[in-house]
GROMACS .gro file of C-alpha atoms in nm:
model
  463
    1ILE     CA    1   0.486   2.850   0.597
    2ALA     CA    2   0.638   2.937   0.891
    3ALA     CA    3   0.360   2.727   1.079
    4MET     CA    4   0.497   2.445   0.789
    5GLU     CA    5   0.835   2.472   0.932
    6GLN     CA    6   0.780   2.451   1.301
    7LEU     CA    7   0.555   2.120   1.260
    8VAL     CA    8   0.871   1.981   1.082
    9GLU     CA    9   1.077   2.100   1.349
   10ARG     CA   10   0.903   1.940   1.607
   11LEU     CA   11   0.895   1.658   1.432
   12GLU     CA   12   1.267   1.618   1.365
   13ARG     CA   13   1.315   1.737   1.772
   14ALA     CA   14   1.025   1.436   1.870
   15VAL     CA   15   1.276   1.146   1.667
   16GLU     CA   16   1.553   1.247   1.808
   17ARG     CA   17   1.417   1.253   2.191
   18LEU     CA   18   1.251   0.934   2.082
   19GLU     CA   19   1.622   0.816   1.979
   20THR     CA   20   1.807   0.885   2.266
   21VAL     CA   21   1.491   0.711   2.544
   22CYS     CA   22   1.517   0.377   2.345
   23GLN     CA   23   1.750   0.123   2.533
   24GLY     CA   24   1.784  -0.092   2.253
   25PRO     CA   25   1.692  -0.100   1.848
   26GLY     CA   26   1.275  -0.009   1.868
   27LEU     CA   27   1.312  -0.068   2.284
   28CYS     CA   28   1.158   0.325   2.368
   29GLY     CA   29   1.143   0.318   2.739
   30ASP     CA   30   0.798   0.549   2.728
   31GLY     CA   31   0.609   0.265   2.511
   32SER     CA   32   0.441   0.169   2.811
   33SER     CA   33   0.403   0.530   3.023
   34PRO     CA   34   0.026   0.673   3.107
   35GLY     CA   35   0.029   0.944   2.838
   36VAL     CA   36   0.043   0.720   2.573
   37ALA     CA   37  -0.225   0.661   2.332
   38GLN     CA   38  -0.276   0.333   2.328
   39TYR     CA   39  -0.253   0.279   1.939
   40VAL     CA   40   0.079   0.449   2.010
   41GLN     CA   41   0.146   0.179   2.260
   42ALA     CA   42   0.061  -0.110   2.009
   43PHE     CA   43   0.291   0.031   1.685
   44ASP     CA   44   0.621   0.022   2.001
   45ALA     CA   45   0.498  -0.342   2.030
   46ILE     CA   46   0.545  -0.436   1.646
   47LEU     CA   47   0.935  -0.173   1.693
   48SER     CA   48   1.074  -0.394   2.047
   49GLY     CA   49   0.917  -0.674   1.826
   50PRO     CA   50   0.956  -0.866   1.423
   51VAL     CA   51   1.170  -0.443   1.398
   52ALA     CA   52   1.409  -0.517   1.697
   53GLU     CA   53   1.494  -0.885   1.552
   54TYR     CA   54   1.472  -0.769   1.232
   55ILE     CA   55   1.734  -0.534   1.340
   56ASN     CA   56   1.970  -0.799   1.499
   57ILE     CA   57   1.974  -0.987   1.267
   58SER     CA   58   2.097  -0.728   1.010
   59LYS     CA   59   2.340  -0.697   1.254
   60GLU     CA   60   2.465  -1.075   1.214
   61VAL     CA   61   2.480  -0.981   0.870
   62GLY     CA   62   2.609  -0.768   0.823
   63GLY     CA   63   2.743  -0.511   0.507
   64ASP     CA   64   2.484  -0.338   0.372
   65VAL     CA   65   2.201  -0.539   0.534
   66GLN     CA   66   2.329  -0.376   0.827
   67LYS     CA   67   2.376  -0.010   0.644
   68HIS     CA   68   1.992  -0.069   0.541
   69ALA     CA   69   1.827  -0.190   0.836
   70GLU     CA   70   1.961   0.179   1.053
   71MET     CA   71   1.751   0.343   0.798
   72VAL     CA   72   1.423   0.141   0.811
   73HIS     CA   73   1.486   0.173   1.161
   74ALA     CA   74   1.480   0.547   1.155
   75GLY     CA   75   1.190   0.517   0.936
   76PHE     CA   76   0.971   0.306   1.151
   77MET     CA   77   1.083   0.603   1.472
   78THR     CA   78   0.981   0.920   1.204
   79GLU     CA   79   0.612   0.719   1.133
   80ARG     CA   80   0.597   0.707   1.600
   81SER     CA   81   0.661   1.095   1.658
   82LEU     CA   82   0.360   1.122   1.329
   83LEU     CA   83   0.184   0.883   1.530
   84VAL     CA   84   0.208   1.062   1.866
   85THR     CA   85   0.146   1.374   1.710
   86ALA     CA   86  -0.156   1.287   1.551
   87SER     CA   87  -0.285   1.059   1.874
   88GLN     CA   88  -0.323   1.482   2.050
   89HIS     CA   89  -0.363   1.659   1.771
   90GLN     CA   90  -0.730   1.716   1.532
   91GLN     CA   91  -0.639   1.651   1.161
   92PRO     CA   92  -0.465   1.944   1.053
   93SER     CA   93  -0.492   2.054   0.700
   94GLU     CA   94  -0.432   1.882   0.356
   95ASN     CA   95  -0.098   2.122   0.305
   96VAL     CA   96   0.045   2.102   0.650
   97PHE     CA   97  -0.033   1.685   0.710
   98SER     CA   98   0.143   1.671   0.338
   99THR     CA   99   0.451   1.840   0.533
  100LEU     CA  100   0.400   1.645   0.850
  101LEU     CA  101   0.458   1.324   0.587
  102LYS     CA  102   0.786   1.469   0.424
  103PRO     CA  103   1.043   1.323   0.710
  104ILE     CA  104   0.896   0.985   0.614
  105SER     CA  105   0.878   1.018   0.236
  106GLU     CA  106   1.287   1.204   0.283
  107GLN     CA  107   1.372   0.841   0.480
  108ILE     CA  108   1.189   0.628   0.256
  109GLN     CA  109   1.420   0.796  -0.050
  110MET     CA  110   1.701   0.746   0.162
  111VAL     CA  111   1.679   0.328   0.239
  112GLN     CA  112   1.562   0.332  -0.233
  113ASN     CA  113   1.854   0.546  -0.316
  114LEU     CA  114   2.134   0.302  -0.154
  115ARG     CA  115   1.986   0.049  -0.324
  116GLU     CA  116   2.013   0.231  -0.652
  117LYS     CA  117   2.395   0.313  -0.579
  118ASN     CA  118   2.507  -0.018  -0.459
  119ARG     CA  119   2.340  -0.213  -0.800
  120GLY     CA  120   2.593  -0.399  -0.791
  121SER     CA  121   2.625  -0.594  -0.408
  122LYS     CA  122   2.642  -0.942  -0.314
  123GLN     CA  123   2.332  -0.860  -0.095
  124PHE     CA  124   2.083  -0.683  -0.364
  125ASN     CA  125   1.857  -0.922  -0.296
  126HIS     CA  126   1.841  -0.777   0.029
  127LEU     CA  127   1.894  -0.466  -0.094
  128SER     CA  128   1.616  -0.488  -0.341
  129ALA     CA  129   1.293  -0.655  -0.071
  130VAL     CA  130   1.364  -0.368   0.198
  131SER     CA  131   1.381  -0.081  -0.126
  132GLU     CA  132   1.020  -0.232  -0.253
  133SER     CA  133   0.839  -0.239   0.032
  134ILE     CA  134   0.958   0.024   0.218
  135PRO     CA  135   0.671   0.272   0.102
  136ALA     CA  136   0.461   0.051   0.347
  137LEU     CA  137   0.537   0.332   0.571
  138GLY     CA  138   0.313   0.557   0.360
  139TRP     CA  139  -0.010   0.409   0.472
  140VAL     CA  140  -0.084   0.706   0.709
  141ALA     CA  141  -0.189   0.906   0.401
  142MET     CA  142  -0.398   0.628   0.250
  143SER     CA  143  -0.749   0.646   0.288
  144PRO     CA  144  -0.982   0.420   0.316
  145LYS     CA  145  -0.777   0.129   0.270
  146PRO     CA  146  -0.390   0.113   0.462
  147GLY     CA  147  -0.418  -0.254   0.543
  148PRO     CA  148  -0.467  -0.321   0.167
  149TYR     CA  149  -0.155  -0.158   0.081
  150VAL     CA  150   0.073  -0.197   0.333
  151LYS     CA  151   0.015  -0.570   0.158
  152GLU     CA  152   0.048  -0.453  -0.255
  153MET     CA  153   0.423  -0.334  -0.080
  154THR     CA  154   0.430  -0.641   0.112
  155ASP     CA  155   0.370  -0.827  -0.221
  156ALA     CA  156   0.679  -0.674  -0.389
  157ALA     CA  157   0.929  -0.728  -0.120
  158MET     CA  158   0.833  -1.070  -0.168
  159PHE     CA  159   0.960  -1.150  -0.554
  160TYR     CA  160   1.290  -1.018  -0.365
  161THR     CA  161   1.288  -1.242  -0.045
  162ASN     CA  162   1.173  -1.532  -0.273
  163ARG     CA  163   1.507  -1.554  -0.454
  164ILE     CA  164   1.675  -1.476  -0.143
  165LEU     CA  165   1.521  -1.852   0.039
  166LYS     CA  166   1.603  -2.046  -0.283
  167GLU     CA  167   1.946  -1.904  -0.280
  168TYR     CA  168   2.024  -1.994   0.075
  169LYS     CA  169   1.800  -2.274   0.213
  170ASP     CA  170   1.958  -2.508   0.282
  171VAL     CA  171   2.333  -2.298   0.307
  172ASP     CA  172   2.282  -2.056   0.586
  173LYS     CA  173   1.966  -2.013   0.750
  174LYS     CA  174   2.045  -1.687   0.930
  175GLN     CA  175   1.979  -1.531   0.527
  176VAL     CA  176   1.584  -1.772   0.661
  177ASP     CA  177   1.530  -1.605   0.953
  178TRP     CA  178   1.668  -1.260   0.829
  179VAL     CA  179   1.315  -1.269   0.548
  180LYS     CA  180   1.094  -1.468   0.780
  181ALA     CA  181   1.169  -1.165   1.065
  182TYR     CA  182   1.164  -0.904   0.826
  183LEU     CA  183   0.807  -1.034   0.645
  184ARG     CA  184   0.698  -1.020   0.996
  185ILE     CA  185   0.656  -0.638   1.026
  186TRP     CA  186   0.499  -0.619   0.739
  187THR     CA  187   0.208  -0.871   0.853
  188GLU     CA  188   0.266  -0.760   1.246
  189LEU     CA  189   0.217  -0.427   1.111
  190GLN     CA  190  -0.079  -0.500   0.880
  191ALA     CA  191  -0.294  -0.620   1.146
  192TYR     CA  192  -0.206  -0.326   1.398
  193ILE     CA  193  -0.372  -0.121   1.108
  194LYS     CA  194  -0.670  -0.347   1.030
  195GLU     CA  195  -0.694  -0.288   1.451
  196HIS     CA  196  -0.639   0.121   1.516
  197HIS     CA  197  -0.651   0.218   1.176
  198THR     CA  198  -0.864   0.047   0.949
  199THR     CA  199  -0.996   0.387   0.695
  200GLY     CA  200  -0.712   0.561   0.753
  201LEU     CA  201  -0.485   0.765   1.049
  202THR     CA  202  -0.699   0.764   1.341
  203TRP     CA  203  -0.634   1.131   1.475
  204SER     CA  204  -0.739   1.240   1.851
  205LYS     CA  205  -1.115   1.415   1.883
  206THR     CA  206  -1.060   1.548   2.226
  207VAL     CA  207  -0.741   1.565   2.450
  208SER     CA  208  -1.014   1.569   2.753
  209ALA     CA  209  -1.280   1.462   2.827
  210ASP     CA  210  -1.389   1.820   2.823
  211GLN     CA  211  -1.187   2.022   2.565
  212PRO     CA  212  -1.147   1.977   2.238
  213GLY     CA  213  -0.815   1.850   2.095
  214PRO     CA  214  -0.612   2.092   1.919
  215VAL     CA  215  -0.526   2.126   1.527
  216ALA     CA  216  -0.241   1.971   1.428
  217THR     CA  217  -0.093   2.348   1.361
  218GLU     CA  218   0.191   2.624   1.417
  219GLY     CA  219   0.344   2.379   1.624
  220ALA     CA  220   0.028   2.326   1.833
  221LYS     CA  221   0.088   2.486   2.095
  222ALA     CA  222  -0.295   2.577   2.228
  223PRO     CA  223  -0.581   2.369   2.177
  224SER     CA  224  -0.782   2.564   1.825
  225THR     CA  225  -1.126   2.473   1.671
  226PRO     CA  226  -1.127   2.215   1.431
  227PRO     CA  227  -1.111   2.342   1.070
  228THR     CA  228  -1.422   2.446   0.886
  229GLY     CA  229  -1.607   2.131   0.711
  230ALA     CA  230  -1.536   1.774   0.657
  231PRO     CA  231  -1.135   1.701   0.742
  232GLY     CA  232  -1.080   1.592   0.384
  233SER     CA  233  -1.124   1.920   0.154
  234GLY     CA  234  -1.164   1.720  -0.131
  235ALA     CA  235  -0.982   1.517  -0.497
  236ASP     CA  236  -0.735   1.784  -0.500
  237ASP     CA  237  -0.562   1.794  -0.105
  238SER     CA  238  -0.607   1.398  -0.110
  239ALA     CA  239  -0.428   1.408  -0.449
  240THR     CA  240  -0.138   1.575  -0.340
  241ARG     CA  241  -0.102   1.354  -0.010
  242SER     CA  242  -0.127   1.037  -0.208
  243ALA     CA  243   0.138   1.133  -0.427
  244LEU     CA  244   0.388   1.248  -0.197
  245PHE     CA  245   0.379   0.816  -0.149
  246ALA     CA  246   0.299   0.729  -0.483
  247GLN     CA  247   0.604   0.864  -0.649
  248ILE     CA  248   0.819   0.609  -0.502
  249ASN     CA  249   0.588   0.281  -0.497
  250ARG     CA  250   0.802   0.109  -0.688
  251GLY     CA  251   0.721  -0.214  -0.642
  252GLU     CA  252   0.783  -0.503  -0.828
  253GLY     CA  253   0.658  -0.852  -0.732
  254ILE     CA  254   0.380  -0.873  -0.944
  255THR     CA  255   0.190  -1.068  -1.186
  256SER     CA  256   0.298  -1.425  -1.036
  257GLY     CA  257   0.292  -1.746  -1.272
  258LEU     CA  258   0.361  -1.479  -1.634
  259ARG     CA  259   0.652  -1.730  -1.702
  260HIS     CA  260   0.393  -1.991  -1.834
  261VAL     CA  261   0.074  -1.935  -1.933
  262SER     CA  262  -0.175  -2.183  -1.795
  263ASP     CA  263  -0.400  -2.445  -2.054
  264ASP     CA  264  -0.713  -2.366  -1.951
  265MET     CA  265  -0.719  -2.012  -2.029
  266LYS     CA  266  -1.013  -1.925  -2.141
  267THR     CA  267  -1.117  -1.794  -2.528
  268HIS     CA  268  -1.358  -1.508  -2.521
  269LYS     CA  269  -1.487  -1.459  -2.810
  270ASN     CA  270  -1.776  -1.172  -2.783
  271PRO     CA  271  -1.464  -0.903  -2.700
  272ALA     CA  272  -1.743  -0.681  -2.509
  273LEU     CA  273  -1.554  -0.717  -2.122
  274LYS     CA  274  -1.667  -0.454  -2.088
  275ASN     CA  275  -1.711  -0.528  -1.772
  276GLN     CA  276  -1.380  -0.712  -1.605
  277GLY     CA  277  -1.254  -0.451  -1.442
  278GLY     CA  278  -1.284  -0.616  -1.003
  279PRO     CA  279  -1.258  -0.436  -0.663
  280ILE     CA  280  -1.098  -0.055  -0.708
  281ARG     CA  281  -0.718  -0.156  -0.588
  282SER     CA  282  -0.600  -0.024  -0.252
  283GLY     CA  283  -0.270   0.237  -0.229
  284PRO     CA  284  -0.119   0.525  -0.478
  285LYS     CA  285  -0.242   0.580  -0.842
  286PRO     CA  286   0.021   0.698  -1.002
  287PHE     CA  287  -0.272   0.836  -1.301
  288THR     CA  288  -0.590   0.853  -1.159
  289SER     CA  289  -0.685   1.112  -0.875
  290PRO     CA  290  -0.741   0.856  -0.531
  291LYS     CA  291  -1.120   0.888  -0.393
  292PRO     CA  292  -1.086   1.168  -0.124
  293ALA     CA  293  -1.033   1.068   0.269
  294CYS     CA  294  -1.382   1.196   0.306
  295SER     CA  295  -1.720   1.286   0.213
  296VAL     CA  296  -1.643   1.619  -0.107
  297ASN     CA  297  -1.841   1.926  -0.077
  298PRO     CA  298  -2.066   1.867  -0.340
  299SER     CA  299  -1.957   2.115  -0.551
  300GLN     CA  300  -1.612   2.043  -0.651
  301LYS     CA  301  -1.643   1.805  -0.954
  302THR     CA  302  -1.409   1.483  -0.991
  303SER     CA  303  -1.375   1.325  -1.270
  304PRO     CA  304  -1.542   0.977  -1.367
  305LYS     CA  305  -1.432   0.651  -1.368
  306GLN     CA  306  -1.313   0.584  -1.701
  307PRO     CA  307  -1.526   0.253  -1.810
  308ALA     CA  308  -1.341  -0.088  -1.909
  309LEU     CA  309  -1.310  -0.181  -2.293
  310LEU     CA  310  -1.176  -0.513  -2.429
  311GLU     CA  311  -1.326  -0.479  -2.800
  312LEU     CA  312  -1.236  -0.471  -3.184
  313GLU     CA  313  -1.224  -0.077  -3.323
  314GLY     CA  314  -1.192  -0.080  -3.737
  315LYS     CA  315  -0.839  -0.221  -3.731
  316LYS     CA  316  -0.723  -0.163  -3.322
  317TRP     CA  317  -0.757  -0.355  -3.072
  318ARG     CA  318  -0.900  -0.106  -2.708
  319VAL     CA  319  -0.802  -0.213  -2.426
  320GLU     CA  320  -0.813   0.035  -2.125
  321ASN     CA  321  -0.931   0.130  -1.804
  322GLN     CA  322  -0.896  -0.244  -1.674
  323GLU     CA  323  -0.734  -0.342  -1.322
  324ASN     CA  324  -0.732  -0.650  -1.117
  325ALA     CA  325  -0.857  -0.864  -1.429
  326THR     CA  326  -0.611  -1.146  -1.470
  327ASN     CA  327  -0.772  -1.301  -1.788
  328LEU     CA  328  -0.811  -1.096  -2.032
  329VAL     CA  329  -0.755  -1.274  -2.377
  330ILE     CA  330  -0.737  -1.149  -2.718
  331SER     CA  331  -0.751  -1.495  -2.995
  332ASP     CA  332  -0.952  -1.345  -3.293
  333THR     CA  333  -0.657  -1.163  -3.489
  334GLU     CA  334  -0.525  -1.098  -3.811
  335LEU     CA  335  -0.200  -0.955  -3.913
  336LYS     CA  336  -0.369  -0.634  -4.028
  337GLN     CA  337  -0.525  -0.567  -3.687
  338VAL     CA  338  -0.297  -0.450  -3.377
  339ALA     CA  339  -0.380  -0.369  -2.991
  340TYR     CA  340  -0.347  -0.047  -2.843
  341VAL     CA  341  -0.309  -0.082  -2.451
  342PHE     CA  342  -0.421   0.249  -2.224
  343LYS     CA  343  -0.421   0.277  -1.860
  344CYS     CA  344  -0.401  -0.130  -1.787
  345THR     CA  345  -0.348  -0.159  -1.349
  346ASN     CA  346  -0.259  -0.496  -1.214
  347SER     CA  347  -0.392  -0.730  -1.521
  348THR     CA  348  -0.331  -0.994  -1.778
  349LEU     CA  349  -0.368  -0.958  -2.117
  350GLN     CA  350  -0.248  -1.261  -2.388
  351ILE     CA  351  -0.298  -1.150  -2.715
  352LYS     CA  352  -0.277  -1.512  -2.900
  353GLY     CA  353  -0.224  -1.549  -3.309
  354LYS     CA  354  -0.019  -1.315  -3.573
  355ILE     CA  355  -0.137  -0.915  -3.581
  356ASN     CA  356   0.074  -0.602  -3.629
  357SER     CA  357   0.184  -0.462  -3.318
  358ILE     CA  358   0.136  -0.396  -3.003
  359THR     CA  359   0.160  -0.031  -2.812
  360LEU     CA  360   0.144  -0.056  -2.400
  361ASP     CA  361   0.104   0.295  -2.274
  362ASN     CA  362   0.014   0.485  -1.888
  363CYS     CA  363   0.043   0.149  -1.748
  364LYS     CA  364   0.119  -0.029  -1.441
  365LYS     CA  365   0.162  -0.402  -1.330
  366LEU     CA  366   0.044  -0.549  -1.635
  367GLY     CA  367   0.131  -0.890  -1.753
  368LEU     CA  368   0.157  -0.900  -2.188
  369VAL     CA  369   0.147  -1.206  -2.307
  370PHE     CA  370   0.249  -1.322  -2.706
  371ASP     CA  371   0.207  -1.461  -3.012
  372ASP     CA  372   0.357  -1.280  -3.338
  373VAL     CA  373   0.397  -0.977  -3.378
  374VAL     CA  374   0.541  -0.837  -3.741
  375GLY     CA  375   0.589  -0.468  -3.646
  376ILE     CA  376   0.701  -0.320  -3.317
  377VAL     CA  377   0.600  -0.351  -2.945
  378GLU     CA  378   0.589  -0.032  -2.759
  379ILE     CA  379   0.619   0.082  -2.413
  380ILE     CA  380   0.552   0.404  -2.266
  381ASN     CA  381   0.468   0.588  -2.022
  382SER     CA  382   0.454   0.269  -1.776
  383ARG     CA  383   0.580   0.102  -1.436
  384ASP     CA  384   0.652  -0.321  -1.342
  385ILE     CA  385   0.578  -0.410  -1.672
  386LYS     CA  386   0.640  -0.817  -1.793
  387VAL     CA  387   0.627  -0.886  -2.161
  388GLN     CA  388   0.630  -1.269  -2.269
  389VAL     CA  389   0.693  -1.344  -2.702
  390MET     CA  390   0.571  -1.707  -2.749
  391GLY     CA  391   0.704  -1.656  -3.118
  392LYS     CA  392   0.847  -1.397  -3.315
  393VAL     CA  393   0.880  -1.027  -3.294
  394PRO     CA  394   1.168  -0.797  -3.472
  395THR     CA  395   1.116  -0.492  -3.233
  396ILE     CA  396   1.093  -0.439  -2.898
  397SER     CA  397   1.074   0.001  -2.811
  398ILE     CA  398   1.093   0.105  -2.420
  399ASN     CA  399   1.071   0.443  -2.323
  400LYS     CA  400   0.990   0.618  -1.994
  401THR     CA  401   0.921   0.318  -1.755
  402ASP     CA  402   1.042   0.180  -1.447
  403GLY     CA  403   1.042  -0.151  -1.433
  404CYS     CA  404   1.051  -0.363  -1.743
  405HIS     CA  405   1.076  -0.818  -1.761
  406VAL     CA  406   1.058  -0.895  -2.144
  407TYR     CA  407   1.095  -1.300  -2.147
  408LEU     CA  408   1.228  -1.444  -2.516
  409SER     CA  409   1.144  -1.707  -2.665
  410LYS     CA  410   1.378  -1.929  -2.847
  411ASN     CA  411   1.254  -1.793  -3.201
  412SER     CA  412   1.286  -1.437  -3.059
  413LEU     CA  413   1.641  -1.483  -2.953
  414ASP     CA  414   1.757  -1.193  -3.271
  415CYS     CA  415   1.463  -0.954  -3.139
  416GLU     CA  416   1.605  -0.587  -3.095
  417ILE     CA  417   1.523  -0.462  -2.761
  418VAL     CA  418   1.527  -0.017  -2.791
  419SER     CA  419   1.482   0.190  -2.464
  420ALA     CA  420   1.517   0.584  -2.360
  421LYS     CA  421   1.506   0.682  -1.988
  422SER     CA  422   1.354   0.417  -1.902
  423SER     CA  423   1.501   0.270  -1.529
  424GLU     CA  424   1.462  -0.174  -1.440
  425MET     CA  425   1.533  -0.293  -1.745
  426ASN     CA  426   1.613  -0.726  -1.738
  427VAL     CA  427   1.581  -0.934  -2.040
  428LEU     CA  428   1.510  -1.325  -2.021
  429ILE     CA  429   1.689  -1.544  -2.174
  430PRO     CA  430   1.529  -1.973  -2.220
  431THR     CA  431   1.757  -2.187  -2.074
  432GLU     CA  432   1.708  -2.513  -2.234
  433GLY     CA  433   1.549  -2.670  -1.863
  434GLY     CA  434   1.319  -2.467  -1.898
  435ASP     CA  435   1.392  -2.206  -1.691
  436PHE     CA  436   1.508  -1.782  -1.822
  437THR     CA  437   1.868  -1.655  -1.741
  438GLU     CA  438   1.795  -1.241  -1.651
  439PHE     CA  439   2.020  -1.009  -1.858
  440PRO     CA  440   1.998  -0.665  -1.725
  441VAL     CA  441   1.920  -0.357  -1.987
  442PRO     CA  442   2.216  -0.099  -1.963
  443GLU     CA  443   2.126   0.246  -1.772
  444GLN     CA  444   2.452   0.403  -1.673
  445PHE     CA  445   2.717   0.516  -1.984
  446LYS     CA  446   3.061   0.660  -2.022
  447THR     CA  447   3.080   0.942  -2.308
  448VAL     CA  448   3.490   1.067  -2.398
  449TRP     CA  449   3.579   1.238  -2.700
  450ASN     CA  450   3.820   1.075  -2.897
  451GLY     CA  451   3.984   1.388  -3.073
  452GLN     CA  452   3.750   1.357  -3.340
  453LYS     CA  453   3.392   1.231  -3.258
  454LEU     CA  454   3.210   1.165  -2.915
  455VAL     CA  455   3.224   0.821  -2.814
  456THR     CA  456   2.968   0.623  -2.554
  457THR     CA  457   3.017   0.283  -2.406
  458VAL     CA  458   2.860   0.114  -2.126
  459THR     CA  459   2.940   0.153  -1.817
  460GLU     CA  460   2.906  -0.075  -1.465
  461ILE     CA  461   2.742   0.080  -1.126
  462ALA     CA  462   2.949   0.128  -0.892
  463GLY     CA  463   2.880  -0.061  -0.604
   0.00000   0.00000   0.00000
């Protein structure tokens, strides 16, 4: 424990020194020093390029946007200090590495907390764009595909940057420049990762030609022998590392094209869609253990990947373990049937006809389009869900879910929406022009004693 604390202290001191030598946002004076590793110098180019440009424009925009930019800059500086450590030391144990990652995790949380505390801000779309994508700094914990993970976070930002462009495109060029500068950060970071850290953070193997590099432990004061066995100690350690960032990965820009169901969507008469899974998604998986960074000891057992299902079992449609499946369709439905959708990720499902009920459980980034439900649509333990009602539904229940958009039809405006232990919920009401108007579901309440009973009312979140 003492070794971990010492490493964290060294990281914090390194950040302070880096900020001291910086002549401006992201402009580090030692960027071209001979002793600095090539991939650290390449990272400095991002700091002095798109990051600096983003910070300068953010200062011109001012307000919460400027505050956010300062936090983002601190996050990049913290990451730079980790890159310096990695360039000078061999890969440490997973426990030590998790400790090294904590300062970055804390910076990410600070960025996201500013958005949560300022939901009434006029710059909320700006705050959301940054908040949804800042977990991309966690690429250093991702293996074997850190680059695609950054792209996924960038896509989440674009849900909000598109709103900014729509609002300011012909009104305020500065806002448009802000969007371009911010997105350019992540585009260049993806290119940087592809060149220098293709399958994960690159650690030093040697400091000089004749001396092995020290392992990053106990303050890295003296060289020490590499850890026994492969650098990655197994699935459990790798899961611990990725979980540090999975818990703050709450992207929202997903399942595009959900509002209007495409006419050419295929109708599958045979429901046995066993191989619809598609490629394995990169980045953290909140409900499954990530693959280890390196080969696992044969004695360690890992749970096999569950097969993707779309089948009718009695009266229940089972849709399970689908990944990156964008054309799932259930068409041969009956009123007595129910649909149970479990552990589906980054997919879209259309249910045609009238059925009894639909349940979404442990799903992430799922789009659901359905015609009619006579009972209830229930969403539990999920994240980033979009639901579109084409016909009628009496009740929609949202429980333990972060991020849920419900698109109602004109015939379903009397639908009751019941929510508990959930956040970032929005109901979208159709307009005469065929578009939707978005209304947030309250998340904050005030309760007072009136002398006879408790009275609870909705309160506005303080900006």
